[in-house]
mmCIF file of C-alpha atoms and ligand atoms in Angstrom:
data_model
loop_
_atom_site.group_PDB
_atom_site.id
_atom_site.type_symbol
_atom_site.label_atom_id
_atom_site.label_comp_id
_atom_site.label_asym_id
_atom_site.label_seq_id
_atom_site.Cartn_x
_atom_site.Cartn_y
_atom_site.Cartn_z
ATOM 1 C CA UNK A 1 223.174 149.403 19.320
ATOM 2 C CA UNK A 2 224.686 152.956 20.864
ATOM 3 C CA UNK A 3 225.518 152.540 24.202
ATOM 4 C CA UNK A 4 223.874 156.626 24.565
ATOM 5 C CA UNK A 5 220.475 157.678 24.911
ATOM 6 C CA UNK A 6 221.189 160.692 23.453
ATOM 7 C CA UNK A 7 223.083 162.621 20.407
ATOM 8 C CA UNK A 8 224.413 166.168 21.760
ATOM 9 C CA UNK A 9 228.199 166.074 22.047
ATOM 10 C CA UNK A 10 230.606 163.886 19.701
ATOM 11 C CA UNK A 11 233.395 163.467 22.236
ATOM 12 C CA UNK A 12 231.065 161.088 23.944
ATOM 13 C CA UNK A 13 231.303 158.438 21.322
ATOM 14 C CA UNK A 14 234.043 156.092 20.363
ATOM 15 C CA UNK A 15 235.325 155.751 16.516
ATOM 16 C CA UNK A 16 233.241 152.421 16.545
ATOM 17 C CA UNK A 17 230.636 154.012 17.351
ATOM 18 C CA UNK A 18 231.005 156.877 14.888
ATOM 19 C CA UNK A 19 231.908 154.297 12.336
ATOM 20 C CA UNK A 20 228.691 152.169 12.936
ATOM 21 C CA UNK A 21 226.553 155.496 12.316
ATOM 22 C CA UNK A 22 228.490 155.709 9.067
ATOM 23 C CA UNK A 23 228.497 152.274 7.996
ATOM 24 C CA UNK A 24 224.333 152.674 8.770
ATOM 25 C CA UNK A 25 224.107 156.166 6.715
ATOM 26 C CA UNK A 26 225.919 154.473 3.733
ATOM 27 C CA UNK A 27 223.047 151.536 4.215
ATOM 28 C CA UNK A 28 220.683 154.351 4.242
ATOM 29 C CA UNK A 29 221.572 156.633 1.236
ATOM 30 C CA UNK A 30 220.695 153.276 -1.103
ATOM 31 C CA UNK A 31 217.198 153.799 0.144
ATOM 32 C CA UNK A 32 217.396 157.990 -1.243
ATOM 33 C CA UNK A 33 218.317 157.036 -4.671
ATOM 34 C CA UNK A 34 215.107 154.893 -4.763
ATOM 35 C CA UNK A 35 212.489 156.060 -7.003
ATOM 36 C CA UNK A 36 210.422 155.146 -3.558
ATOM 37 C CA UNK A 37 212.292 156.364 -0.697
ATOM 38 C CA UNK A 38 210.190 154.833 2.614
ATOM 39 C CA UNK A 39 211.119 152.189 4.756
ATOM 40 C CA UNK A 40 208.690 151.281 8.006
ATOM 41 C CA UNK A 41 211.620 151.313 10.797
ATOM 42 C CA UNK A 42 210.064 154.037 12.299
ATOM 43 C CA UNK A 43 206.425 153.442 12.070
ATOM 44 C CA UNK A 44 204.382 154.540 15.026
ATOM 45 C CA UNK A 45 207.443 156.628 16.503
ATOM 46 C CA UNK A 46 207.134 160.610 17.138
ATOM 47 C CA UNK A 47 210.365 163.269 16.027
ATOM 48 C CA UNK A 48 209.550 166.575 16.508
ATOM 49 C CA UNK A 49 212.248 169.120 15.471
ATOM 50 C CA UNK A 50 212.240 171.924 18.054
ATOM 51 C CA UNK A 51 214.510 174.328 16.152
ATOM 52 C CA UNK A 52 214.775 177.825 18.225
ATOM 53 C CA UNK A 53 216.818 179.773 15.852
ATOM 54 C CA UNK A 54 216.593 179.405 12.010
ATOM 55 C CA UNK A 55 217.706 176.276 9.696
ATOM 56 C CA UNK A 56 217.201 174.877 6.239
ATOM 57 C CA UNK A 57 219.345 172.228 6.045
ATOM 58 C CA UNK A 58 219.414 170.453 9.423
ATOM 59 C CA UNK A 59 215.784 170.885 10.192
ATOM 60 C CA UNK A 60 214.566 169.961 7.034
ATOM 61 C CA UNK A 61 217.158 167.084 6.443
ATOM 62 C CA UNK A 62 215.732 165.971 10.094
ATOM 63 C CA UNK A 63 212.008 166.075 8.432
ATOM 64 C CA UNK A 64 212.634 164.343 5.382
ATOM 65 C CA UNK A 65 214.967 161.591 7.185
ATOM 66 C CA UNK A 66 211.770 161.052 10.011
ATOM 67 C CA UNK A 67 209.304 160.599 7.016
ATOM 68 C CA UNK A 68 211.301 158.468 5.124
ATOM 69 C CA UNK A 69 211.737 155.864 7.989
ATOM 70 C CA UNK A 70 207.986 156.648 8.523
ATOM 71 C CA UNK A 71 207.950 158.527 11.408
ATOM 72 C CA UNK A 72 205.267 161.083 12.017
ATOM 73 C CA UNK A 73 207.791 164.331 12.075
ATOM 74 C CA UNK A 74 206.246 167.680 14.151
ATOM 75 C CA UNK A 75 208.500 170.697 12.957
ATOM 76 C CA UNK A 76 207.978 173.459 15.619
ATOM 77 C CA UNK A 77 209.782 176.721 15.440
ATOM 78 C CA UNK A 78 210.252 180.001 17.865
ATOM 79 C CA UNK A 79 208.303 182.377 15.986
ATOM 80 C CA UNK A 80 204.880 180.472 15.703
ATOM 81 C CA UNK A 81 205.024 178.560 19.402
ATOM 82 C CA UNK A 82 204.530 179.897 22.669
ATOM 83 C CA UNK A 83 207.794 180.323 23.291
ATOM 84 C CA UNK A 84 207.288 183.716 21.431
ATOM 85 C CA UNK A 85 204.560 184.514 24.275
ATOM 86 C CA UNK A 86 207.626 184.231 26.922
ATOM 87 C CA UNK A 87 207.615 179.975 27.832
ATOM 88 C CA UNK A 88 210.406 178.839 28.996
ATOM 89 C CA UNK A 89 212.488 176.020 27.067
ATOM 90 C CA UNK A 90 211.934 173.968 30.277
ATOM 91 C CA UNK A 91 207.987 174.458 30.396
ATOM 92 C CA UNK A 92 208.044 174.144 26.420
ATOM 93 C CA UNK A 93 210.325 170.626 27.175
ATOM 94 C CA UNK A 94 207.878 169.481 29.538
ATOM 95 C CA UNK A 95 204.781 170.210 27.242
ATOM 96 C CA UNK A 96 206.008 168.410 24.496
ATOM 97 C CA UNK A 97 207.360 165.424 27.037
ATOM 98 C CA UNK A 98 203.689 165.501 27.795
ATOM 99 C CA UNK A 99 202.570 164.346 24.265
ATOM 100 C CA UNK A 100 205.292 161.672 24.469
ATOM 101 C CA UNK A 101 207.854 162.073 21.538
ATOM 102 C CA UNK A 102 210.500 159.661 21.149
ATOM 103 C CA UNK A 103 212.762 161.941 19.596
ATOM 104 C CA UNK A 104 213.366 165.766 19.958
ATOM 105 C CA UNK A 105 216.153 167.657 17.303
ATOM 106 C CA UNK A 106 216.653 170.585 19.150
ATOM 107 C CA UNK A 107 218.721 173.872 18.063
ATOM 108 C CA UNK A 108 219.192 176.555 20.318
ATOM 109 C CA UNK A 109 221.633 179.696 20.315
ATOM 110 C CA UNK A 110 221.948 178.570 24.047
ATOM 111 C CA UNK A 111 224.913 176.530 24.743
ATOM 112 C CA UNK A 112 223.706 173.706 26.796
ATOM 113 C CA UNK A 113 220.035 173.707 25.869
ATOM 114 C CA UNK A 114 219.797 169.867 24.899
ATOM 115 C CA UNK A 115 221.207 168.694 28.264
ATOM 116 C CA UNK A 116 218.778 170.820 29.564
ATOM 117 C CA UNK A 117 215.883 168.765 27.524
ATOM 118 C CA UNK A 118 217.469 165.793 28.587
ATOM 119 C CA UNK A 119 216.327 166.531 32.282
ATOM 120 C CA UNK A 120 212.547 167.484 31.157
ATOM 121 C CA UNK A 121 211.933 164.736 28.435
ATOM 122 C CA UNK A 122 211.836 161.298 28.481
ATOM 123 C CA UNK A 123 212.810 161.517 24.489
ATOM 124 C CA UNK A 124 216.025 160.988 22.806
ATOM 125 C CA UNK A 125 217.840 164.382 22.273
ATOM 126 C CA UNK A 126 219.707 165.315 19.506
ATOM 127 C CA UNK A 127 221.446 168.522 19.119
ATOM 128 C CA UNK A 128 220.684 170.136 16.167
ATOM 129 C CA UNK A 129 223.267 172.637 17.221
ATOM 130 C CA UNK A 130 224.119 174.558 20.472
ATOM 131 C CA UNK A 131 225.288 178.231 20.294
ATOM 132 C CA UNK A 132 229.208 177.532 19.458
ATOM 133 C CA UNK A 133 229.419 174.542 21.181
ATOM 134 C CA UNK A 134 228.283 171.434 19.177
ATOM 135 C CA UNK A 135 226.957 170.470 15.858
ATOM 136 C CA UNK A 136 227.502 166.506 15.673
ATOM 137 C CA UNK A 137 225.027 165.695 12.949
ATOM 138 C CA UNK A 138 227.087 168.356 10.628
ATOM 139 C CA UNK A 139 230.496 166.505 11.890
ATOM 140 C CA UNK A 140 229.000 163.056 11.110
ATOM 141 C CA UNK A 141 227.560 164.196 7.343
ATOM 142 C CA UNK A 142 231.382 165.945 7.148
ATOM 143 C CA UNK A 143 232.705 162.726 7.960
ATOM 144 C CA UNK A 144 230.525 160.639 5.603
ATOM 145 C CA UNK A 145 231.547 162.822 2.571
ATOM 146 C CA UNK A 146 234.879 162.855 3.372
ATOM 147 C CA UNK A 147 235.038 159.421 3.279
ATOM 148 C CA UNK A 148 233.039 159.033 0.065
ATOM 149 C CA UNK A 149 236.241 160.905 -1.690
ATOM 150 C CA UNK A 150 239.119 159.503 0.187
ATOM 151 C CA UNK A 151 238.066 156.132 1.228
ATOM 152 C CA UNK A 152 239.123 157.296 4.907
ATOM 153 C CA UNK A 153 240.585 159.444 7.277
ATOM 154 C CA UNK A 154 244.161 157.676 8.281
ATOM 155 C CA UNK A 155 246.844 160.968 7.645
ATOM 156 C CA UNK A 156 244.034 163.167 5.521
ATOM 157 C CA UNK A 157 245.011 166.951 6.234
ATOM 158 C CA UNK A 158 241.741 168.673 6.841
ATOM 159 C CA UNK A 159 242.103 172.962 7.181
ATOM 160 C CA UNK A 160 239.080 174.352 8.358
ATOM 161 C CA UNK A 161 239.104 177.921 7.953
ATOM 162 C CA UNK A 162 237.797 181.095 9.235
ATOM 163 C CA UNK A 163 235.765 182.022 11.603
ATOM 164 C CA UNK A 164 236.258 178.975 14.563
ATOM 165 C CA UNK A 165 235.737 180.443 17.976
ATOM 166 C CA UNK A 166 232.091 180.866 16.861
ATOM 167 C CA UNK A 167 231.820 177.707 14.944
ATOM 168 C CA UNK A 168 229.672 174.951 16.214
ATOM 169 C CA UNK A 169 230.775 172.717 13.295
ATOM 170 C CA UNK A 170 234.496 173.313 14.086
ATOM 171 C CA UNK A 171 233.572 172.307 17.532
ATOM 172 C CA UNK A 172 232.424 168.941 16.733
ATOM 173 C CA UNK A 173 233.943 167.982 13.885
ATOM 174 C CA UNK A 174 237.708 168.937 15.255
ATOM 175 C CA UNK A 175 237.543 166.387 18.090
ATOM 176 C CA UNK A 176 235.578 163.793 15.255
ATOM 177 C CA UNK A 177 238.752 163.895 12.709
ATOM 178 C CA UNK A 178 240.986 163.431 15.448
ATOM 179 C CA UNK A 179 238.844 160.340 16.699
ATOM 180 C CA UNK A 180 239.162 158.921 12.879
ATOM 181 C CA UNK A 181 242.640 159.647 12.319
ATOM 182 C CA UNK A 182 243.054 162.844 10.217
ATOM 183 C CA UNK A 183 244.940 165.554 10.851
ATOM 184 C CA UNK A 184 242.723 168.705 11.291
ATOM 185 C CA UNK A 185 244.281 172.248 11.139
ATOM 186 C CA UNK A 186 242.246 175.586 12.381
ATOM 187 C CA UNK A 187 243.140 178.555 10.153
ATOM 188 C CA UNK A 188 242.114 182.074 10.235
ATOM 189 C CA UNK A 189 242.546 185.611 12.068
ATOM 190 C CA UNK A 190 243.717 185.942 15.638
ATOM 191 C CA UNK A 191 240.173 187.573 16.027
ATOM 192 C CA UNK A 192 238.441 184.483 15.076
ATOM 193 C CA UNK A 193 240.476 182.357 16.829
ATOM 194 C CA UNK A 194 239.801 180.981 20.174
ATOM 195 C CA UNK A 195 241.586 182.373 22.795
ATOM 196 C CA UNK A 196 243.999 179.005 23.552
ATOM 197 C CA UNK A 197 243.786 177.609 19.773
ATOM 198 C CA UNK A 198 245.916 174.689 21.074
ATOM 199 C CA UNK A 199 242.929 173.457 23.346
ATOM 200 C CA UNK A 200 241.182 172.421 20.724
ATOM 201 C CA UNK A 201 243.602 169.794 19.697
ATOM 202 C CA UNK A 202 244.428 171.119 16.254
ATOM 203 C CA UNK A 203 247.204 172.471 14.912
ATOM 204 C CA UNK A 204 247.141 176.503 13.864
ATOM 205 C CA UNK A 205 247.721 178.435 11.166
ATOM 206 C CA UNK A 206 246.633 182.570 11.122
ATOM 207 C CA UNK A 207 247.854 182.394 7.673
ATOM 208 C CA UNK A 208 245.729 180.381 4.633
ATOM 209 C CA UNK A 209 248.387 180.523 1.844
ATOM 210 C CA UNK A 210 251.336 178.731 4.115
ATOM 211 C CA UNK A 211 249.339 175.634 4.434
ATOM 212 C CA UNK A 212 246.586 175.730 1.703
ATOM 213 C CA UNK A 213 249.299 173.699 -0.799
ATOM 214 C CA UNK A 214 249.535 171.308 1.719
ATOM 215 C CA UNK A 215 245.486 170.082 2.242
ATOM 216 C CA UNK A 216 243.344 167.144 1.288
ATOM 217 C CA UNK A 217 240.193 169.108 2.304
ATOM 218 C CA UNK A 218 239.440 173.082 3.227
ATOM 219 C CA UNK A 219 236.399 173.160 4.532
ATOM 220 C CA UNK A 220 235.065 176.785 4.844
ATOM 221 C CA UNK A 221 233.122 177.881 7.775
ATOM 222 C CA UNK A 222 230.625 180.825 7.838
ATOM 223 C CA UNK A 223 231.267 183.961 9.117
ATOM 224 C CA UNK A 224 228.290 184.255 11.211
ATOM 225 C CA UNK A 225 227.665 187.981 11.511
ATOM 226 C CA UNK A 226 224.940 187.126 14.194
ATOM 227 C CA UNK A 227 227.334 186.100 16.716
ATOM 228 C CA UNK A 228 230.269 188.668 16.008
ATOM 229 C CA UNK A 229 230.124 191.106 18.805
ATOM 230 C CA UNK A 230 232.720 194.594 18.197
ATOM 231 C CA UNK A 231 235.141 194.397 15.366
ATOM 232 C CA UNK A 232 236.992 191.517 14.585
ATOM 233 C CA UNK A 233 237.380 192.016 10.621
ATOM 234 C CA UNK A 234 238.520 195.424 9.311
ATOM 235 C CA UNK A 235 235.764 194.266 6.470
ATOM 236 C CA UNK A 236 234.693 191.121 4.880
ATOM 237 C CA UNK A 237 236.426 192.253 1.354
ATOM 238 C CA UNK A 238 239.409 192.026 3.495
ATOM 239 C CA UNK A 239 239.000 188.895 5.179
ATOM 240 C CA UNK A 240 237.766 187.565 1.636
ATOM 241 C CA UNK A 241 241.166 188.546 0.586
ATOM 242 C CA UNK A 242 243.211 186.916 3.085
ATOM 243 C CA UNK A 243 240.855 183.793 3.661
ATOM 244 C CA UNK A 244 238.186 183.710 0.922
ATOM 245 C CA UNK A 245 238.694 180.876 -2.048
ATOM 246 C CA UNK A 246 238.549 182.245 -5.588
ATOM 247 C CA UNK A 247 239.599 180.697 -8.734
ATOM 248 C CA UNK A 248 243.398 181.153 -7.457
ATOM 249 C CA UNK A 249 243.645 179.810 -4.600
ATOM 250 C CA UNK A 250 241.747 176.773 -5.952
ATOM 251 C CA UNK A 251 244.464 176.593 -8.547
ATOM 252 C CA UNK A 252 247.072 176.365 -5.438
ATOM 253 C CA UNK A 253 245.210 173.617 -3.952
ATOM 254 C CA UNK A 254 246.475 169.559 -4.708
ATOM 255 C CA UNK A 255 244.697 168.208 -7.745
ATOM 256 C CA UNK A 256 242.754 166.051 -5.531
ATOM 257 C CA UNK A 257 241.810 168.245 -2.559
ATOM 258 C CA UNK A 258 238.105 169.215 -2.217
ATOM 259 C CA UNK A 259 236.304 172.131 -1.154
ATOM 260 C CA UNK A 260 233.331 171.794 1.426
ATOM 261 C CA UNK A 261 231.126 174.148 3.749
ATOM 262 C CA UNK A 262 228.278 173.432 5.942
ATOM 263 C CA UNK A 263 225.987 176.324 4.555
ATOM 264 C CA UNK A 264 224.574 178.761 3.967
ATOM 265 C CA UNK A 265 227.459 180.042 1.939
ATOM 266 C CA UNK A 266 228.169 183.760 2.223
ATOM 267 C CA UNK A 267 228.932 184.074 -1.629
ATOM 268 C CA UNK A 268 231.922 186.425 -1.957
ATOM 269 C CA UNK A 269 233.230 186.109 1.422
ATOM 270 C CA UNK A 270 234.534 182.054 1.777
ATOM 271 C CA UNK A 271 233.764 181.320 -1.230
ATOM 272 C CA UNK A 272 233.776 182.783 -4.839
ATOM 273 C CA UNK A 273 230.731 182.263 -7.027
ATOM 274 C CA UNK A 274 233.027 180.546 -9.420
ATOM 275 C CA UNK A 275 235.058 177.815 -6.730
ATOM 276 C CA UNK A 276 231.747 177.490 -4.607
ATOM 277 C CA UNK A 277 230.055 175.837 -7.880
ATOM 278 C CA UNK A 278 233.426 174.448 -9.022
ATOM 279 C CA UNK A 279 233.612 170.397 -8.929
ATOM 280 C CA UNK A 280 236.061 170.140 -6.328
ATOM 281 C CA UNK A 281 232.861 172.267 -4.142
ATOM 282 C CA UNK A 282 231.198 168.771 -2.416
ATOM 283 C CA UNK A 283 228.902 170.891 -0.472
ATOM 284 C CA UNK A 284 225.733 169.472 -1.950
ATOM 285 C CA UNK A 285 227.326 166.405 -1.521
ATOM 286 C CA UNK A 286 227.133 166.976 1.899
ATOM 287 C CA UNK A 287 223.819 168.156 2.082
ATOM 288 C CA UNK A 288 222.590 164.621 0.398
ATOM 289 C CA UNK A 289 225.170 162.875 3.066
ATOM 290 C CA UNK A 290 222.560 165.042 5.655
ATOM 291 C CA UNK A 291 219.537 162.669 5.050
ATOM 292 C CA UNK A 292 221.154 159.452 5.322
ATOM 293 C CA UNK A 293 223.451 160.136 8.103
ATOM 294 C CA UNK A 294 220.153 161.497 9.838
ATOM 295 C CA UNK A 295 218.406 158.449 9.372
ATOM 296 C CA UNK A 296 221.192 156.634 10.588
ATOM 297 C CA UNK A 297 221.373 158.585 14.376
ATOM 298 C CA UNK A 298 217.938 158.543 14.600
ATOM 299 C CA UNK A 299 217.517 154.776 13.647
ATOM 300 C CA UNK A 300 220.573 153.553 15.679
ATOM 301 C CA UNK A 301 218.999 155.839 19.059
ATOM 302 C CA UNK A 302 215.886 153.985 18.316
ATOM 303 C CA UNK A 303 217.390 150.145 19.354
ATOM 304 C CA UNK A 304 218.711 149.703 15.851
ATOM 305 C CA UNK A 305 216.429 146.551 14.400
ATOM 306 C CA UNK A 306 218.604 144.239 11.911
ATOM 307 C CA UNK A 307 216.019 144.578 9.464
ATOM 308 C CA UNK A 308 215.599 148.055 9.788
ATOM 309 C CA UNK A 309 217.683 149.014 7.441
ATOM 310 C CA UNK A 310 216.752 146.756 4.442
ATOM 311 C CA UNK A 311 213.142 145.872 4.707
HETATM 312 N N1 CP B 1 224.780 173.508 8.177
HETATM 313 C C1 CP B 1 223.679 173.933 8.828
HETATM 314 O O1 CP B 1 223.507 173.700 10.029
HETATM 315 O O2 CP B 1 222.804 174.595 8.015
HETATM 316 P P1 CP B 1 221.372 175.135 8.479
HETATM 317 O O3 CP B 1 221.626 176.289 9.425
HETATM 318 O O4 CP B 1 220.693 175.580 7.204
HETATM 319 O O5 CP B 1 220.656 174.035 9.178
#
């Protein structure tokens, strides 16, 4: 039913094609509030998640979306595979091409790495996210929520805020609100800004209180500490300050807007204890959008069976 092989980079696929995963995942999540939660679409097929740096969400979200279409799931991670001995991703690619998978989730700090797969498997690849390049599964499971709570994209405001020239999620689901019609903004310090902000297609903001009044959604990235290199924040009690979202800000925020974050949450620093378990927080919301949405990619890679989804 997709006209790709493969899953690794959003700005490949059309808004039908982005809506048909959707309209799939919402088929899908009926099947997660069953007190049985197994269909047989996937019986006989092999997934293994090949996740090179760590995860809880995507890589178990993967697992439990495999096994629930009946799958047989292999989870295989740095520390306990050869790769720790010195193997190459391409010699561990080919190894696992050798057992013949069908699909292989792959994360990777290395930009690139699931194109690389896509020359030493025979499998569908998704990216389970590259380095600061890509994280489509997190933009379509975005994407799902927010349409849960608006209905739809057309005119939405969407600030995502903090730190985006390291964000995989910012890089995949900028380009996937644009597809759907929203209006994304990028917000935060010149230090965590790409270099050309513009080329990213959003607008820009380096300051959170001019436009916070004005959003539908803030989404709150993760400062990821592992990838900051020198000193871009004087210290995260400042940045907190400037960018975080406590019990304030949340009061400047429309009635309606809503807060999310892909995880894990760096309590204190994006969020507050008090607005990251507030109602307008969706971000377990988003974590149960994970499964279905997950179902749905895999599924729809698959050949997509009209009784697939149902049976
Ligand atoms: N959002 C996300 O990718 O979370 P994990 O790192 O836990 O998979």
């Amino acid at each position: 039913m997709l006209k790709h092989s493969h899953l690794i980079d959003i700005t490949e696929y059309s808004p039908e094609e982005i809506y048909e995963i959707l309209d799939t995942a919402k088929s899908f999540s009926e099947v997660n509030s069953r007190s049985i939660k197994k269909l047989p679409t996937l019986r006989g097929r092999t997934v293994i998640n090949l996740f090179l740096e760590p995860s809880t969400r995507t890589r178990t979200s993967f697992e439990i979306a495999g096994k629930r279409l009946s799958a047989d799931v292999i989870n295989f991670s740095a520390s306990s595979s050869s790769t720790k001995k010195g193997e190459s991703l391409a010699d561990t690619a080919e190894t696992l091409a050798a057992m013949n998978c069908d699909i292989c989730i792959v994360r990777s700090k290395m930009e690139g790495a699931p194109w690389l797969l896509t020359r030493h498997m025979n499998s569908h690849i998704i990216n389970g996210g590259d380095g600061c390049h890509q994280h489509p599964t997190q933009a379509l499971l975005d994407a799902y929520t927010i349409r849960e709570q608006f209905g739809g994209f057309e005119g939405l405001k969407v600030g995502i805020v903090g730190d985006v020239a390291h964000s995989r999620v910012a890089g995949s689901l900028v380009p996937l609100l644009k597809m759907l019609g929203a209006e994304p903004v990028v917000i935060g310090p010149a230090t965590l800004m790409p270099s050309c902000p513009d080329l990213l297609g959003a607008n820009h903001s380096y300051l959170l209180d001019d436009v916070l009044p004005d959003l539908d959604v803030v989404y709150m990235l993760r400062i990821q500490m592992e990838r900051l290199e020198g000193q871009p924040l004087p210290s995260l009690r400042e940045y907190s300050m400037l960018y975080g979202i406590d019990m304030k800000r949340l009061g400047m925020m429309k009635p309606d807007a809503i807060i999310m974050h892909p995880g894990p949450i760096n309590r204190g620093v994006e969020l507050s204890a008090e607005a990251a378990d507030s109602p307008r927080a969706k971000i377990l919301d988003q974590v149960n959008a994970g499964v279905a949405v997950r179902m749905a990619a895999m599924y729809l890679l698959l050949g997509g069976e009209s009784d697939g989804i149902t049976a």
